[in-house]
Coordinates of C-alpha atoms in Angstrom, one line a residue:
M1 CA -75.3 -15.3 -14.8
A2 CA -76.3 -13.3 -17.8
Y3 CA -75.4 -15.2 -21.0
T4 CA -76.1 -14.3 -24.6
M5 CA -75.4 -16.2 -27.8
S6 CA -72.1 -15.0 -29.2
P7 CA -70.1 -16.1 -32.2
S8 CA -66.9 -16.7 -30.1
P9 CA -66.9 -18.5 -26.7
P10 CA -66.6 -16.0 -23.9
A11 CA -63.5 -16.1 -21.6
P12 CA -63.8 -18.3 -18.5
V13 CA -65.4 -16.6 -15.5
G14 CA -64.7 -16.4 -11.8
S15 CA -67.8 -29.2 -5.3
Q16 CA -71.4 -37.5 -2.8
Y17 CA -74.2 -35.8 -1.2
C18 CA -71.8 -32.9 -0.9
V19 CA -70.4 -32.8 2.6
C20 CA -66.7 -31.7 2.8
K21 CA -64.7 -29.8 5.3
V22 CA -63.8 -26.2 4.4
E23 CA -61.0 -24.2 6.1
L24 CA -61.5 -20.5 6.5
S25 CA -58.5 -18.2 7.0
I26 CA -59.2 -14.7 8.5
C27 CA -57.3 -11.4 8.2
G28 CA -58.3 -8.0 9.3
Q29 CA -57.3 -4.6 7.9
N30 CA -57.4 -1.1 9.4
L31 CA -59.4 -2.2 12.5
L32 CA -60.7 0.3 14.9
D33 CA -58.2 1.3 17.7
R34 CA -60.0 0.9 21.0
D35 CA -57.0 1.0 23.3
V36 CA -55.7 4.4 24.6
T37 CA -52.1 3.6 25.3
S38 CA -51.5 0.9 22.6
K39 CA -53.3 -0.6 19.5
S40 CA -56.3 -3.0 19.7
D41 CA -55.7 -6.7 20.6
P42 CA -58.2 -8.2 18.1
F43 CA -59.7 -11.7 18.0
C44 CA -62.4 -13.1 15.6
V45 CA -65.5 -15.1 16.6
L46 CA -67.4 -17.2 14.1
F47 CA -71.2 -17.6 14.5
M48 CA -73.6 -19.8 12.4
E49 CA -77.3 -19.2 12.2
V50 CA -79.2 -22.2 13.6
N51 CA -83.0 -22.1 13.8
G52 CA -82.9 -18.3 13.5
K53 CA -80.3 -17.8 16.3
W54 CA -76.6 -17.0 16.1
V55 CA -74.6 -19.8 17.7
E56 CA -70.9 -19.4 18.3
L57 CA -68.8 -22.1 16.6
D58 CA -65.2 -21.0 17.3
R59 CA -62.7 -18.2 18.0
T60 CA -59.3 -17.3 16.8
E61 CA -56.3 -16.5 19.0
T62 CA -55.8 -12.8 20.1
A63 CA -53.4 -10.7 18.0
V64 CA -51.6 -8.4 20.4
N65 CA -51.2 -4.7 19.4
N66 CA -52.3 -5.3 15.8
L67 CA -54.8 -3.4 13.7
N68 CA -54.0 -5.6 10.6
P69 CA -54.0 -9.1 12.0
A70 CA -53.6 -12.4 10.1
F71 CA -55.0 -15.1 12.4
A72 CA -53.1 -18.4 12.6
K73 CA -56.1 -20.2 14.0
K74 CA -58.3 -21.4 11.1
F75 CA -62.1 -22.1 11.2
I76 CA -63.1 -25.5 10.0
I77 CA -66.8 -26.0 8.8
D78 CA -68.7 -28.8 7.3
Y79 CA -69.9 -27.6 3.9
H80 CA -73.4 -28.6 2.6
F81 CA -74.2 -27.4 -0.9
E82 CA -77.9 -27.9 -0.6
E83 CA -78.3 -25.7 2.5
V84 CA -78.0 -22.0 3.1
Q85 CA -75.3 -21.8 5.7
K86 CA -75.4 -18.2 7.2
L87 CA -72.2 -17.1 8.9
K88 CA -71.2 -14.1 11.0
F89 CA -67.6 -13.0 11.6
A90 CA -67.4 -10.6 14.6
L91 CA -64.1 -9.0 15.7
F92 CA -63.5 -7.8 19.3
D93 CA -60.7 -6.1 21.1
Q94 CA -59.6 -8.3 24.1
D95 CA -59.7 -6.2 27.2
K96 CA -59.9 -8.9 29.9
S97 CA -59.4 -12.6 30.3
S98 CA -63.1 -13.1 30.3
T99 CA -64.8 -15.5 27.8
Q100 CA -68.0 -13.3 27.9
L101 CA -68.1 -11.3 24.7
Y102 CA -69.8 -8.3 26.3
E103 CA -66.6 -7.8 28.4
H104 CA -64.7 -6.9 25.2
D105 CA -64.8 -3.9 22.8
F106 CA -66.7 -4.6 19.6
L107 CA -64.6 -3.8 16.4
G108 CA -67.2 -4.7 13.7
E109 CA -68.8 -7.7 12.0
F110 CA -69.6 -9.1 8.6
S111 CA -72.3 -11.7 7.7
C112 CA -72.6 -13.8 4.5
T113 CA -73.3 -17.4 3.5
L114 CA -70.6 -20.1 3.2
G115 CA -71.7 -20.5 -0.4
M116 CA -70.7 -16.9 -1.1
I117 CA -67.2 -17.5 0.3
V118 CA -66.5 -20.7 -1.6
S119 CA -67.9 -19.4 -4.9
S120 CA -65.4 -16.5 -4.7
K121 CA -62.6 -18.4 -2.9
K122 CA -61.5 -15.2 -1.3
I123 CA -63.6 -12.1 -0.3
T124 CA -62.7 -8.8 1.3
R125 CA -65.6 -6.8 2.8
T126 CA -66.3 -3.8 5.0
L127 CA -66.8 -4.4 8.7
L128 CA -70.1 -3.0 10.1
L129 CA -71.1 -1.8 13.5
G130 CA -74.3 -2.7 15.2
N131 CA -76.1 0.2 13.6
G132 CA -75.2 -1.0 10.1
K133 CA -72.6 1.8 9.6
P134 CA -69.0 1.0 8.6
A135 CA -66.6 0.3 11.5
G136 CA -64.2 3.1 10.4
K137 CA -62.0 1.8 7.6
G138 CA -62.0 -1.7 9.0
M139 CA -62.1 -4.6 6.5
I140 CA -62.1 -8.4 6.8
T141 CA -60.7 -10.9 4.3
I142 CA -61.9 -14.5 4.3
A143 CA -60.2 -17.2 2.2
A144 CA -61.6 -20.7 1.7
Q145 CA -59.8 -24.0 1.1
E146 CA -61.2 -27.5 0.9
L147 CA -59.7 -29.7 3.6
S148 CA -59.2 -33.0 1.8
D149 CA -56.4 -34.8 0.0
N150 CA -58.2 -35.7 -3.3
R151 CA -55.3 -37.7 -4.8
V152 CA -55.9 -41.2 -5.9
I153 CA -53.4 -43.9 -6.8
T154 CA -53.9 -46.4 -9.7
L155 CA -51.7 -49.5 -9.6
S156 CA -51.3 -52.2 -12.2
M157 CA -49.7 -55.3 -10.7
A158 CA -48.5 -58.7 -11.9
G159 CA -46.4 -61.6 -10.5
R160 CA -43.7 -63.9 -11.9
K161 CA -42.6 -67.4 -10.8
L162 CA -44.5 -67.3 -7.6
D163 CA -44.2 -70.3 -5.3
K164 CA -46.4 -73.3 -6.1
K165 CA -48.7 -74.0 -3.1
D166 CA -51.3 -76.4 -4.5
L167 CA -50.5 -80.2 -4.7
F168 CA -52.3 -80.9 -7.9
G169 CA -52.1 -77.6 -9.7
K170 CA -50.6 -74.1 -9.6
S171 CA -51.3 -71.4 -7.1
D172 CA -54.4 -69.1 -7.0
P173 CA -52.6 -65.8 -6.0
F174 CA -54.0 -62.6 -4.7
L175 CA -52.4 -59.5 -3.0
E176 CA -53.3 -57.6 0.2
F177 CA -52.0 -54.1 0.9
Y178 CA -51.5 -52.8 4.4
K179 CA -50.5 -49.6 6.1
P180 CA -49.4 -49.0 9.8
G181 CA -52.4 -48.2 12.0
D182 CA -52.3 -45.8 15.0
D183 CA -51.9 -48.8 17.3
G184 CA -48.8 -49.9 15.5
K185 CA -50.5 -52.9 13.9
W186 CA -50.8 -53.4 10.1
M187 CA -54.2 -52.3 8.8
L188 CA -55.7 -53.9 5.6
V189 CA -56.3 -51.3 2.9
H190 CA -57.0 -53.2 -0.3
R191 CA -57.3 -56.8 -1.6
T192 CA -57.0 -57.7 -5.3
E193 CA -59.1 -60.3 -7.0
V194 CA -57.9 -63.9 -7.1
I195 CA -56.2 -65.2 -10.3
K196 CA -56.8 -68.9 -10.7
Y197 CA -54.2 -71.6 -11.6
T198 CA -51.1 -69.5 -12.4
L199 CA -47.7 -68.6 -11.0
D200 CA -47.6 -65.6 -13.3
P201 CA -50.7 -63.6 -12.4
V202 CA -51.7 -60.3 -14.0
W203 CA -54.2 -58.4 -11.7
K204 CA -56.7 -55.9 -12.9
P205 CA -55.6 -52.2 -12.4
F206 CA -57.2 -50.8 -9.2
T207 CA -57.6 -47.3 -7.8
V208 CA -57.7 -46.3 -4.1
P209 CA -57.5 -42.9 -2.4
L210 CA -53.9 -42.0 -1.5
V211 CA -55.1 -41.2 2.1
S212 CA -56.4 -44.8 2.4
L213 CA -53.2 -46.4 1.2
C214 CA -50.6 -44.3 3.1
D215 CA -52.4 -41.4 4.9
G216 CA -51.2 -39.2 2.0
D217 CA -47.5 -39.7 3.0
M218 CA -45.6 -41.0 0.0
E219 CA -42.6 -41.9 2.1
K220 CA -44.6 -44.0 4.7
M221 CA -43.8 -47.8 4.5
I222 CA -46.6 -50.0 3.3
K223 CA -46.7 -53.8 3.3
V224 CA -47.8 -56.0 0.4
V225 CA -48.6 -59.7 1.1
C226 CA -49.2 -62.4 -1.5
Y227 CA -51.4 -65.4 -0.7
D228 CA -52.6 -68.5 -2.4
Y229 CA -56.4 -68.6 -2.2
D230 CA -58.2 -71.5 -0.5
S231 CA -61.9 -71.8 -0.6
D232 CA -62.0 -72.8 3.1
G233 CA -60.5 -69.4 4.1
G234 CA -57.1 -70.9 5.1
H235 CA -55.1 -69.0 2.5
D236 CA -51.5 -70.1 2.2
F237 CA -48.8 -67.4 2.6
I238 CA -46.5 -67.0 -0.4
G239 CA -44.5 -64.0 0.5
E240 CA -44.4 -60.3 1.3
F241 CA -42.4 -57.1 1.0
Q242 CA -42.4 -53.5 2.3
T243 CA -42.1 -50.5 0.2
S244 CA -43.4 -46.9 -0.1
V245 CA -45.6 -45.1 -2.6
A246 CA -42.7 -43.0 -3.6
R247 CA -40.8 -46.2 -4.6
L248 CA -43.9 -47.6 -6.4
C249 CA -44.1 -44.4 -8.4
E250 CA -40.7 -45.3 -10.0
A251 CA -42.7 -47.8 -12.2
Q252 CA -43.4 -46.5 -15.7
D253 CA -45.2 -48.2 -18.5
A254 CA -42.0 -48.7 -20.4
S255 CA -39.9 -49.8 -17.3
P256 CA -41.9 -51.7 -14.7
L257 CA -40.6 -52.0 -11.1
E258 CA -39.8 -55.5 -9.8
L259 CA -39.9 -56.3 -6.1
E260 CA -38.9 -59.6 -4.5
C261 CA -41.6 -61.5 -2.6
I262 CA -40.0 -62.9 0.5
N263 CA -41.1 -65.7 2.8
P264 CA -39.1 -65.0 6.1
K265 CA -39.5 -68.6 7.4
K266 CA -38.1 -70.1 4.1
Q267 CA -35.4 -67.4 4.1
K268 CA -34.2 -68.5 7.6
K269 CA -34.3 -72.2 6.8
K270 CA -32.7 -72.3 3.3
K271 CA -29.3 -71.0 2.7
N272 CA -29.7 -70.7 -1.0
Y273 CA -33.2 -69.1 -0.8
K274 CA -33.6 -66.2 -3.2
N275 CA -37.3 -65.3 -3.1
S276 CA -40.8 -66.7 -3.5
G277 CA -41.3 -65.0 -6.8
I278 CA -41.3 -61.4 -8.1
I279 CA -44.2 -58.9 -7.8
I280 CA -44.2 -56.5 -10.8
V281 CA -45.5 -53.0 -10.6
K282 CA -46.4 -52.4 -14.2
S283 CA -47.6 -48.9 -13.7
C284 CA -48.3 -46.4 -10.9
K285 CA -50.2 -43.2 -11.5
I286 CA -51.3 -40.6 -9.0
T287 CA -54.1 -38.3 -10.1
R288 CA -56.6 -36.0 -8.4
D289 CA -60.2 -37.1 -7.9
F290 CA -61.8 -33.7 -8.0
S291 CA -64.9 -32.9 -5.8
F292 CA -67.7 -30.5 -6.5
L293 CA -66.1 -28.0 -4.1
D294 CA -62.8 -28.2 -6.1
Y295 CA -64.8 -27.1 -9.2
I296 CA -66.6 -24.3 -7.3
L297 CA -63.3 -23.0 -5.7
G298 CA -61.8 -23.2 -9.2
G299 CA -64.3 -20.6 -10.4
C300 CA -67.0 -22.7 -12.0
Q301 CA -70.3 -20.7 -12.2
L302 CA -73.7 -22.3 -11.8
M303 CA -76.0 -20.7 -14.5
F304 CA -79.6 -20.8 -13.3
T305 CA -82.7 -20.5 -15.5
V306 CA -86.3 -20.9 -14.4
G307 CA -89.1 -22.3 -16.6
I308 CA -92.7 -21.6 -15.4
D309 CA -95.9 -23.5 -16.5
F310 CA -98.7 -21.1 -17.5
T311 CA -101.1 -23.6 -18.9
A312 CA -104.9 -23.4 -18.3
S313 CA -104.9 -26.4 -16.0
N314 CA -103.4 -24.2 -13.3
G315 CA -106.7 -22.3 -13.0
N316 CA -107.5 -18.6 -13.1
P317 CA -104.8 -16.7 -11.1
Q318 CA -107.5 -14.4 -9.6
E319 CA -109.2 -17.4 -8.0
P320 CA -107.9 -18.8 -4.6
S321 CA -108.2 -22.3 -6.1
S322 CA -105.5 -21.5 -8.8
L323 CA -102.0 -22.8 -8.3
H324 CA -100.8 -19.3 -9.5
Y325 CA -103.0 -17.5 -7.0
I326 CA -100.7 -15.4 -4.8
N327 CA -102.1 -15.7 -1.2
P328 CA -102.2 -12.8 1.3
L329 CA -98.8 -13.9 2.6
G330 CA -97.5 -13.1 -0.9
T331 CA -96.6 -16.7 -2.0
N332 CA -97.8 -19.8 -3.7
E333 CA -96.3 -23.2 -4.6
Y334 CA -94.5 -21.7 -7.7
L335 CA -92.9 -18.9 -5.7
S336 CA -92.0 -21.3 -2.9
A337 CA -90.1 -23.6 -5.4
I338 CA -88.3 -20.6 -7.0
W339 CA -87.2 -19.3 -3.5
A340 CA -86.1 -22.8 -2.3
V341 CA -83.8 -23.5 -5.2
G342 CA -82.9 -20.0 -6.2
Q343 CA -81.6 -18.8 -2.8
I344 CA -79.1 -21.7 -2.8
I345 CA -77.9 -21.4 -6.4
Q346 CA -77.6 -17.6 -6.5
D347 CA -74.5 -17.7 -4.3
Y348 CA -72.7 -19.6 -7.1
D349 CA -73.3 -17.0 -9.9
S350 CA -71.2 -13.8 -9.8
D351 CA -73.6 -11.4 -11.5
K352 CA -76.9 -13.0 -10.2
M353 CA -78.7 -12.3 -13.5
F354 CA -81.1 -15.2 -14.2
P355 CA -83.3 -15.8 -17.3
A356 CA -86.9 -16.5 -16.3
L357 CA -89.0 -18.1 -19.1
G358 CA -92.7 -19.1 -19.3
F359 CA -94.5 -21.7 -21.4
G360 CA -98.1 -22.6 -22.3
A361 CA -99.6 -19.1 -22.4
Q362 CA -101.1 -16.8 -25.0
L363 CA -99.2 -13.5 -25.2
P364 CA -100.3 -10.0 -26.1
P365 CA -100.8 -8.3 -28.5
D366 CA -101.7 -11.1 -31.0
W367 CA -102.4 -13.8 -28.3
K368 CA -100.3 -16.5 -30.0
V369 CA -99.3 -19.4 -27.8
S370 CA -95.7 -19.4 -26.7
H371 CA -93.7 -22.2 -25.1
E372 CA -90.6 -20.2 -24.6
F373 CA -91.2 -16.5 -23.6
A374 CA -89.4 -14.1 -21.3
I375 CA -91.7 -13.4 -18.3
N376 CA -90.4 -9.8 -18.3
F377 CA -91.6 -9.5 -21.9
N378 CA -88.1 -8.6 -23.1
P379 CA -86.9 -11.5 -25.3
R380 CA -83.5 -9.8 -25.9
N381 CA -82.9 -9.5 -22.2
P382 CA -84.9 -12.1 -20.3
F383 CA -82.6 -11.7 -17.2
C384 CA -83.9 -10.9 -13.7
S385 CA -81.7 -9.5 -11.0
G386 CA -81.5 -12.2 -8.3
V387 CA -84.3 -14.4 -7.0
E388 CA -86.2 -11.2 -6.0
G389 CA -86.1 -10.1 -9.6
I390 CA -87.6 -13.4 -10.8
V391 CA -90.4 -13.1 -8.2
Q392 CA -91.2 -9.5 -9.2
A393 CA -91.3 -10.4 -13.0
Y394 CA -93.5 -13.4 -12.2
S395 CA -96.0 -11.4 -10.2
A396 CA -96.0 -8.6 -12.8
C397 CA -96.6 -10.9 -15.8
L398 CA -99.6 -12.8 -14.4
P399 CA -102.3 -10.2 -15.3
H400 CA -101.0 -9.7 -18.8
I401 CA -101.1 -13.3 -20.2
R402 CA -103.8 -15.9 -20.9
F403 CA -103.2 -19.4 -19.6
Y404 CA -103.5 -21.9 -22.4
G405 CA -101.7 -25.0 -23.4
P406 CA -100.4 -27.6 -24.2
T407 CA -97.7 -28.5 -21.6
N408 CA -94.6 -28.6 -23.8
F409 CA -91.2 -28.9 -22.1
S410 CA -88.9 -29.4 -25.0
P411 CA -88.6 -25.8 -26.2
I412 CA -87.3 -24.5 -22.9
I413 CA -84.9 -27.5 -22.4
N414 CA -83.6 -26.9 -25.9
H415 CA -83.3 -23.2 -25.2
V416 CA -80.9 -23.7 -22.2
A417 CA -79.2 -26.6 -24.0
R418 CA -78.1 -24.1 -26.8
F419 CA -76.2 -22.1 -24.2
A420 CA -74.8 -25.2 -22.5
A421 CA -73.5 -26.4 -25.9
Q422 CA -71.8 -23.1 -26.5
A423 CA -70.1 -23.4 -23.1
T424 CA -68.5 -26.7 -24.2
Q425 CA -66.4 -24.8 -26.7
Q426 CA -64.5 -23.2 -23.9
E427 CA -63.0 -26.6 -22.9
T428 CA -62.8 -25.5 -19.3
A429 CA -64.8 -26.3 -16.2
S430 CA -66.1 -22.8 -16.0
Q431 CA -69.9 -23.0 -16.5
Y432 CA -72.6 -25.5 -15.6
F433 CA -76.3 -24.8 -16.4
I434 CA -79.3 -25.6 -14.2
L435 CA -82.9 -25.4 -15.5
L436 CA -85.6 -25.4 -12.9
I437 CA -89.0 -26.3 -14.4
I438 CA -92.1 -25.8 -12.3
T439 CA -95.2 -27.4 -13.7
D440 CA -98.7 -28.6 -12.6
G441 CA -99.3 -31.5 -15.0
V442 CA -98.7 -34.1 -17.6
I443 CA -96.2 -33.4 -20.4
S444 CA -97.8 -33.1 -23.8
D445 CA -94.7 -33.4 -25.9
M446 CA -93.2 -36.5 -24.2
D447 CA -91.3 -37.8 -27.2
E448 CA -89.7 -34.4 -27.9
T449 CA -88.9 -33.9 -24.2
R450 CA -87.3 -37.3 -23.9
H451 CA -85.2 -36.6 -27.0
A452 CA -84.2 -33.1 -25.6
V453 CA -83.2 -34.6 -22.2
V454 CA -81.1 -37.3 -23.8
Q455 CA -79.3 -34.7 -25.9
A456 CA -78.8 -32.4 -22.9
S457 CA -77.3 -35.3 -20.9
K458 CA -74.2 -34.8 -23.1
L459 CA -73.9 -31.1 -22.0
P460 CA -72.9 -29.3 -18.8
M461 CA -76.6 -29.1 -17.7
S462 CA -79.0 -30.5 -15.1
I463 CA -82.8 -30.2 -15.0
I464 CA -84.8 -29.9 -11.8
I465 CA -88.6 -30.4 -12.1
V466 CA -90.9 -29.5 -9.3
G467 CA -94.5 -30.7 -9.7
V468 CA -97.1 -28.4 -8.0
G469 CA -100.7 -29.3 -7.3
N470 CA -102.1 -32.8 -7.1
A471 CA -101.8 -34.1 -10.7
D472 CA -100.5 -37.5 -11.7
F473 CA -96.7 -37.1 -12.1
A474 CA -95.9 -40.5 -13.4
A475 CA -94.3 -39.1 -16.5
M476 CA -91.9 -36.9 -14.4
E477 CA -90.8 -40.0 -12.5
F478 CA -90.1 -41.6 -15.9
L479 CA -87.7 -38.7 -16.9
D480 CA -85.9 -38.9 -13.5
G481 CA -83.5 -41.8 -14.4
D482 CA -82.8 -42.8 -10.8
S483 CA -84.1 -46.3 -11.3
R484 CA -83.4 -46.9 -15.0
V485 CA -81.6 -45.2 -17.9
L486 CA -83.8 -42.8 -19.9
H487 CA -84.1 -43.5 -23.7
S488 CA -85.3 -41.2 -26.4
H489 CA -88.1 -42.3 -28.7
T490 CA -85.4 -43.3 -31.2
G491 CA -83.8 -45.6 -28.6
E492 CA -80.8 -43.5 -27.8
E493 CA -79.7 -43.7 -24.2
A494 CA -79.0 -40.8 -21.9
V495 CA -75.3 -40.5 -21.2
R496 CA -76.1 -39.7 -17.5
D497 CA -79.1 -39.0 -15.3
I498 CA -79.6 -35.2 -15.3
V499 CA -83.2 -34.9 -14.2
Q500 CA -84.3 -34.6 -10.6
F501 CA -88.1 -34.6 -10.0
V502 CA -89.9 -33.8 -6.7
P503 CA -93.6 -33.3 -6.1
F504 CA -94.2 -30.2 -4.0
R505 CA -97.1 -31.8 -2.2
N506 CA -94.6 -34.0 -0.3
F507 CA -93.1 -30.8 1.2
R508 CA -96.1 -28.7 2.1
N509 CA -95.9 -29.3 5.9
V510 CA -92.2 -29.4 6.4
P511 CA -89.6 -26.6 6.8
K512 CA -88.9 -24.9 3.5
E513 CA -85.2 -25.9 3.7
T514 CA -86.3 -29.6 3.3
L515 CA -87.4 -28.9 -0.3
A516 CA -84.1 -27.4 -1.3
K517 CA -82.2 -30.4 0.2
A518 CA -84.3 -32.9 -1.8
V519 CA -84.2 -30.9 -5.0
L520 CA -80.5 -30.2 -5.0
A521 CA -79.2 -33.4 -3.4
E522 CA -78.0 -34.9 -6.7
L523 CA -76.6 -31.7 -8.3
P524 CA -73.0 -31.8 -7.0
Q525 CA -72.4 -35.3 -8.2
Q526 CA -74.0 -34.4 -11.6
V527 CA -71.6 -31.5 -12.0
V528 CA -68.6 -33.7 -11.1
Q529 CA -69.7 -36.5 -13.3
Y530 CA -70.0 -34.3 -16.3
F531 CA -66.6 -32.6 -15.9
K532 CA -64.8 -35.9 -15.1
H533 CA -66.4 -37.5 -18.2
Q534 CA -65.1 -34.7 -20.3
N535 CA -61.7 -35.0 -18.5
L536 CA -61.9 -31.3 -17.5
P537 CA -60.0 -30.4 -14.2
P538 CA -61.1 -27.4 -12.2
I539 CA -59.7 -24.1 -13.5
N540 CA -56.4 -23.3 -11.8
S541 CA -56.1 -26.8 -10.3
E542 CA -52.7 -28.0 -9.1
P543 CA -51.2 -31.2 -10.6
A544 CA -51.2 -34.3 -8.4

């Protein structure tokens, strides 16, 4: 996405290793009429590209005599952010009862990636014939929706005057929550902690998915059982009650809900039995636990920037030994990394204009060293059109610069951080920035880089570092805070881990998709983590 510094924040534009189910709804408009005596009877077939071949996944029902069908049957697909999932939607006019597609008249097709659909939420495109020409005025509309109930329930519970079960002391109460299983038996959903030596316990608030507690049905009966804990596992039954989430939701901070805890055996035996204590619902809140896909479907744009290392340690780009040498196949490790990451992320940026920056080179005409220059030599407009534009600008700039040094990361990190900081003024989940740095060696400005990363961890921003060549990348591992929290040289801690480092050498002899999966694996959770921390819901999100 093209972005420039502006005095006022721009208007908003427009998903856990991210695996969710997406439902696609299909409509056709102005389809070709293949039948002589009546209108076409269209159905839609969904294909996915697997190992270079189109494989059929599913089909809709047939819409009889209808050139503008809205199909009731939905397509359901597993969504993987870190993969390019190529889809093809083909429409046919049903002529016979045969399942063989060649027996039916072809009405047109449309191909795209699943990423394109979810980033737009809804797309309408021209249907094409096999020769690439439009299928008359035929159009297809595809709408995406995440198939998940993302509501969570947070309960704050207490007890009062529970039955005393221990001979020499008070009870050690805990609660268990059950829902009815498919087999009709009660299924355990949640167990609270044990509160020792009290008949008036106050349990810590806890949060569970609403689907776990009641299958998302607020009226469904659930059972709550109270026990007295025994270390030998023979917990003593205190009492139980049945209720629904809808009833629990009556509890408010100012007016808690009180429910009697009943022991049925005691109730039968004792005429004057009232209860075995009271369970108090102090508060019950239902909120949404938003996923990465919720943010993308809400219109969040991923803003992609590339930073390329042009230091002398890369070697002369004219020599085959250089990491910047473009081989006869038209590629090198730098280009492979750009393609692997860029082809995924470009689907999530509506205008596909990406800044591409270089560092560590001397630039014409005065040959001063720069650690933050536009590789298209246009500092006012460093944007390249799509991944192809980055590749073209990279190839074009190589003969015109002198590789130099040192390897300073902080200027480029701070460059992107300035735009990410401006995006925070919008106070919406509309933009998240991704900086891909491709480098061959050891960082020269480690203190400044650590400081820049710690500051950037407070912003809607992630940094991906791909190390090319065979250098020692220990410093990069240090920046990637998977195993420990990163500190700046002043001792300040990173708010969250935003750096993902991978050495390219680990991926030289594997399919190119494997690099993208490794590099982008952590990105969805980093996006969600940031917006949750800022308490920002997706744009246009529904209340729980």
